Amino acid sequence: MDNAADRLIARIRSVGNAVVVGIDPRPSQFPAEIRGRFPETRAGVAESMRAFSEAILDVVAGLVPAVKFQSAFFEEFGPEGVAALHQAAAGARRRGLFVIIDGKRNDIGSTAEAYARGYLGRPPVSEGEGPSWDADALTINPYLGGDGIAPFASVASERGKGLFVLVRTSNPSAGDFQDLVADGKPIYRHVADRLVEWAGPLRGESGYSALGAVVGATYPEQLAELRAAMPGILFLIPGYGAQGGRATDIAAGCDAQGLGAVVNCSRGIIFAFERPDLRARFGDDWRAAVSFAVREMVDDLAANTPMGRLQA
Ligand SMILES: O=c1ccn([C@@H]2O[C@H](COP(=O)(O)O)[C@@H](O)[C@H]2O)c(=O)[nH]1
């Protein structure tokens, strides 16, 4: 079974960047062309989310290595929304993108096993039926400790899948619990240190583990500290753009080759057509604005971080 970190790094090398386009579909912000096609029923809105997601995938496939679906925006619309997520994730895989589902799942060990089988493995159904979700990677919450992580790590290892564990989140109140000091170090460092132990057996040929970490762009000092403390751990870095994180903040998250991190941007890309400068430049061609925003982010990361070396 191949290793998810190796697979993601191969895609990064092939497109020459480590941008993750975040698909966080907020229906009220969809282009009029899409909003106007569907009724404002639950089923209609879910269908518009699928159509918007597919349109974004058409623009970004070939430009970036990966997409991250924010499950919350789909779950908001119940079973129809979840079905739209399922179809959009399958569409991303068909287009050759590495698919991260941002669900931040976890529970006690026996329940975590069901999440792990559901998102990354196979449920116990007859052989002819495929996996339920078949994501390449899932975000998970470490709060329940080792027995909540073990089932995910075991399925990830068996099925060639990846995990991104919350270590240092990007939100303003991240420090409320994550910065509390216990046994002489902050909680996020305890999580990081345990993660390094758990990640070892999932290390691939690239030197990176399929068990990665979520570390926000909005805390550059901790990002640099964690990069040094967590060699061989791939970082999923959210917070670039709308949350204020800049490329220069992210630079310390990479290794010397420009690897070691993927950087997510959701609103800043998928709703780039709302920017007055891009509206003036591209008019109603909202797809062109999205494509421009992706290239702009790629160039920004290349100019201001070691990720520029990926283009050599
Ligand atoms: O610490 C975290 C963990 C996850 N996220 C998620 O990433 C995206 C960010 O969206 P933007 O529009 O680029 O701000 C979103 O899905 C969050 O739920 C995060 O921001 N921080």
XYZ file of C-alpha atoms and ligand atoms in Angstrom:
333
model
C 0.000 0.000 0.000
C 1.459 3.391 -0.903
C 1.953 6.093 1.688
C -0.320 9.174 1.716
C 2.525 11.594 2.495
C 4.548 10.216 -0.422
C 1.505 10.516 -2.677
C 0.869 14.125 -1.630
C 4.535 15.052 -2.040
C 4.596 13.463 -5.513
C 1.655 15.687 -6.478
C 3.342 18.745 -4.958
C 6.461 18.055 -7.018
C 4.445 17.452 -10.155
C 2.548 20.805 -10.009
C 5.439 22.715 -8.373
C 3.513 24.126 -5.431
C 1.932 23.132 -2.114
C -1.336 25.055 -2.280
C -4.493 23.414 -0.948
C -7.705 24.974 -2.224
C -10.268 24.946 0.559
C -13.792 24.210 -0.604
C -15.988 25.899 2.025
C -19.153 26.535 0.029
C -21.197 29.395 1.466
C -24.275 29.472 -0.791
C -25.023 33.177 -0.166
C -21.689 33.993 -1.849
C -22.128 31.830 -4.930
C -21.978 33.597 -8.304
C -25.433 34.648 -9.562
C -25.023 32.235 -12.466
C -25.058 29.309 -9.998
C -27.479 30.724 -7.407
C -30.066 31.431 -10.086
C -30.124 27.838 -11.337
C -31.389 26.178 -8.160
C -34.417 26.628 -5.875
C -33.849 27.688 -2.265
C -34.932 24.315 -0.911
C -32.527 22.124 1.047
C -32.142 19.869 -1.989
C -31.740 22.843 -4.318
C -29.061 24.513 -2.201
C -27.220 21.204 -1.817
C -27.304 20.798 -5.597
C -25.911 24.333 -5.995
C -23.075 23.413 -3.593
C -22.267 20.408 -5.720
C -22.349 22.509 -8.910
C -20.169 25.246 -7.366
C -17.687 22.697 -6.011
C -17.441 20.977 -9.398
C -16.855 24.334 -11.110
C -14.080 25.173 -8.649
C -12.540 21.728 -9.190
C -12.538 22.298 -12.960
C -10.581 25.521 -12.428
C -8.045 24.264 -9.890
C -7.336 20.695 -11.087
C -3.889 20.737 -12.640
C -2.927 23.946 -10.817
C -2.676 22.608 -7.246
C -1.955 19.238 -5.642
C -4.872 19.032 -3.201
C -8.248 20.280 -2.073
C -9.712 20.380 1.417
C -13.464 20.066 1.827
C -14.872 21.735 4.934
C -17.513 19.224 5.988
C -19.464 21.741 8.121
C -20.784 23.719 5.161
C -22.183 20.542 3.588
C -23.501 19.014 6.833
C -25.473 22.220 7.466
C -27.836 21.081 4.701
C -28.449 17.621 6.140
C -28.423 14.416 4.099
C -28.651 16.334 0.828
C -25.609 18.411 1.776
C -23.663 15.331 2.812
C -24.529 13.690 -0.514
C -23.228 16.804 -2.287
C -19.946 16.503 -0.363
C -19.685 12.858 -1.344
C -20.182 13.666 -5.033
C -17.787 16.625 -4.930
C -15.071 14.580 -3.184
C -15.448 11.840 -5.811
C -15.183 14.533 -8.493
C -11.952 15.807 -6.959
C -10.453 12.315 -6.923
C -11.481 11.770 -10.568
C -9.579 14.961 -11.445
C -6.419 13.597 -9.795
C -6.504 15.840 -6.711
C -5.464 14.672 -3.227
C -8.645 14.942 -1.148
C -8.599 16.112 2.465
C -11.884 16.049 4.388
C -11.803 18.592 7.179
C -14.150 16.964 9.681
C -12.029 17.227 12.851
C -13.412 13.854 13.925
C -12.653 11.781 17.000
C -14.187 9.939 19.957
C -13.387 7.065 22.312
C -11.365 4.326 20.644
C -14.215 1.995 19.675
C -16.167 4.884 18.125
C -13.052 6.331 16.485
C -12.726 2.957 14.734
C -16.044 3.599 12.993
C -14.957 7.089 11.910
C -11.678 5.676 10.638
C -13.361 2.890 8.657
C -15.952 5.353 7.364
C -13.694 8.136 6.129
C -10.495 6.284 5.295
C -11.190 2.548 5.205
C -14.158 0.332 4.421
C -17.332 -0.302 6.384
C -18.302 -3.942 6.996
C -20.407 -4.465 3.855
C -20.226 -7.074 1.091
C -17.023 -7.146 -0.947
C -18.665 -5.729 -4.061
C -19.343 -2.421 -2.340
C -16.631 0.188 -2.221
C -15.468 2.405 0.635
C -17.917 4.937 2.072
C -15.828 8.109 1.692
C -12.378 7.098 0.461
C -10.796 10.424 1.449
C -7.017 10.633 1.023
C -6.781 12.299 4.434
C -8.955 13.408 7.337
C -8.437 16.067 10.010
C -8.762 14.719 13.541
C -8.943 16.113 17.047
C -6.363 14.782 19.546
C -8.292 15.755 22.699
C -9.246 12.170 23.545
C -5.614 11.044 23.626
C -3.850 7.992 22.237
C -6.772 5.552 22.068
C -8.638 8.040 19.895
C -5.678 8.341 17.509
C -4.688 4.650 17.277
C -7.683 3.470 15.165
C -7.085 6.244 12.629
C -3.357 5.497 12.489
C -4.040 1.805 11.988
C -6.530 2.334 9.126
C -4.261 4.990 7.580
C -1.389 2.519 7.580
C -3.468 -0.354 6.139
C -5.157 1.724 3.432
C -2.461 4.238 2.456
C -4.383 7.177 3.907
C -3.350 10.317 5.763
C -4.280 12.185 8.934
C -3.838 15.768 10.025
C -4.077 16.134 13.798
C -4.921 19.533 15.313
C -1.805 20.789 17.098
C -1.899 24.578 16.991
C -5.082 25.960 15.435
C -5.331 29.307 13.623
C -8.287 30.843 15.476
C -8.026 33.815 17.874
C -8.783 31.751 20.992
C -6.459 28.883 20.043
C -4.388 29.624 23.135
C -7.271 29.247 25.622
C -6.388 25.589 26.121
C -3.492 24.962 23.732
C -1.169 27.386 25.577
C -1.902 26.114 29.089
C 1.309 24.845 30.635
C 1.434 21.333 32.100
C 4.637 19.570 33.196
C 6.644 22.580 32.048
C 5.402 22.905 28.483
C 2.259 24.107 26.727
C -0.446 21.623 25.791
C 0.193 22.077 22.065
C 3.798 20.930 22.632
C 2.548 17.834 24.472
C 0.340 17.047 21.471
C 3.269 17.697 19.113
C 5.637 15.436 21.048
C 3.139 12.553 21.163
C 2.422 13.032 17.497
C 6.111 12.583 16.658
C 5.973 9.185 18.455
C 2.750 8.099 16.737
C 3.966 9.291 13.329
C 7.129 7.164 13.204
C 5.542 3.922 11.934
C 3.709 5.798 9.164
C 6.845 7.385 7.673
C 7.117 7.030 3.899
C 10.033 7.017 1.459
C 9.872 10.830 1.304
C 10.860 10.926 4.983
C 7.465 12.393 5.855
C 4.773 10.548 7.796
C 1.186 9.973 6.725
C 0.302 11.278 10.176
C 0.563 15.072 9.862
C -0.321 18.117 11.934
C -2.585 21.159 11.573
C -0.604 24.278 12.486
C -2.089 27.716 11.793
C -0.346 30.418 9.741
C -1.569 33.001 12.234
C 0.948 31.966 14.924
C 4.292 32.173 13.093
C 6.423 31.811 16.233
C 4.759 28.546 17.201
C 4.882 27.417 13.582
C 8.677 27.840 13.556
C 8.998 26.172 16.966
C 6.877 23.220 15.855
C 8.761 22.792 12.561
C 11.954 22.344 14.569
C 10.273 20.020 17.089
C 8.478 17.869 14.491
C 10.853 16.751 11.737
C 9.201 14.347 9.325
C 5.692 15.640 10.097
C 3.772 17.251 7.247
C 1.975 20.435 8.255
C -1.438 21.407 6.942
C -1.350 25.191 7.412
C -4.700 27.032 7.418
C -5.117 30.752 8.083
C -3.469 32.190 4.945
C -5.428 35.102 3.461
C -8.813 35.785 5.069
C -7.515 35.066 8.599
C -4.477 37.313 8.150
C -1.687 34.760 7.688
C 0.949 35.850 5.143
C 3.482 33.894 3.114
C 6.298 35.317 5.223
C 4.553 33.860 8.302
C 4.527 30.433 6.687
C 8.144 30.347 5.532
C 9.372 28.726 8.739
C 6.925 25.837 8.279
C 8.908 24.415 5.332
C 12.084 22.371 5.183
C 15.111 23.508 3.159
C 13.742 21.917 -0.032
C 10.455 23.792 0.300
C 8.634 20.633 1.401
C 7.074 19.769 4.753
C 3.909 21.848 4.510
C 0.782 22.370 2.461
C -0.989 25.713 2.762
C -4.769 25.986 2.672
C -6.706 28.978 1.422
C -10.499 28.747 1.210
C -12.417 32.070 1.013
C -9.479 33.907 -0.543
C -9.609 31.611 -3.574
C -13.108 30.294 -4.047
C -14.695 33.735 -3.580
C -11.878 35.712 -5.223
C -14.392 37.036 -7.767
C -15.807 39.289 -5.012
C -12.548 41.300 -4.927
C -13.095 44.708 -6.547
C -9.756 44.521 -8.400
C -10.593 41.108 -9.876
C -14.161 42.145 -10.668
C -12.745 45.119 -12.590
C -10.300 42.857 -14.402
C -12.441 39.807 -15.172
C -16.037 41.100 -15.010
C -18.531 38.230 -14.816
C -15.890 35.627 -15.613
C -15.690 34.448 -11.999
C -13.750 31.316 -12.913
C -10.942 33.497 -14.314
C -10.810 35.380 -10.992
C -10.525 32.086 -9.071
C -7.774 30.866 -11.373
C -5.940 34.194 -11.013
C -6.139 33.978 -7.191
C -4.629 30.479 -7.224
C -1.709 31.628 -9.393
C -1.244 34.706 -7.222
C -1.004 32.538 -4.081
C 1.421 30.137 -5.791
C 3.622 33.099 -6.781
C 3.390 34.649 -3.303
C 4.496 31.410 -1.608
C 7.244 30.903 -4.197
C 8.611 34.418 -3.688
C 8.429 34.517 0.104
C 9.034 30.966 1.328
C 11.382 28.076 0.459
C 8.456 26.688 -1.580
C 9.958 28.585 -4.530
C 12.404 25.649 -4.777
C 9.520 23.369 -5.786
C 9.385 25.194 -9.118
C 13.017 24.584 -10.036
O -6.828 25.719 12.831
C -7.610 25.633 11.885
C -8.125 24.431 11.446
C -8.958 24.426 10.360
N -9.301 25.561 9.717
C -10.189 25.458 8.526
O -9.456 25.907 7.370
C -10.295 26.690 6.544
C -9.787 28.112 6.479
O -10.625 28.901 5.658
P -10.228 30.392 5.173
O -11.439 30.832 4.418
O -9.012 30.268 4.287
O -9.976 31.201 6.383
C -11.696 26.561 7.121
O -12.300 25.421 6.538
C -11.450 26.299 8.588
O -12.507 25.602 9.190
C -8.792 26.740 10.139
O -9.064 27.817 9.572
N -7.948 26.748 11.216
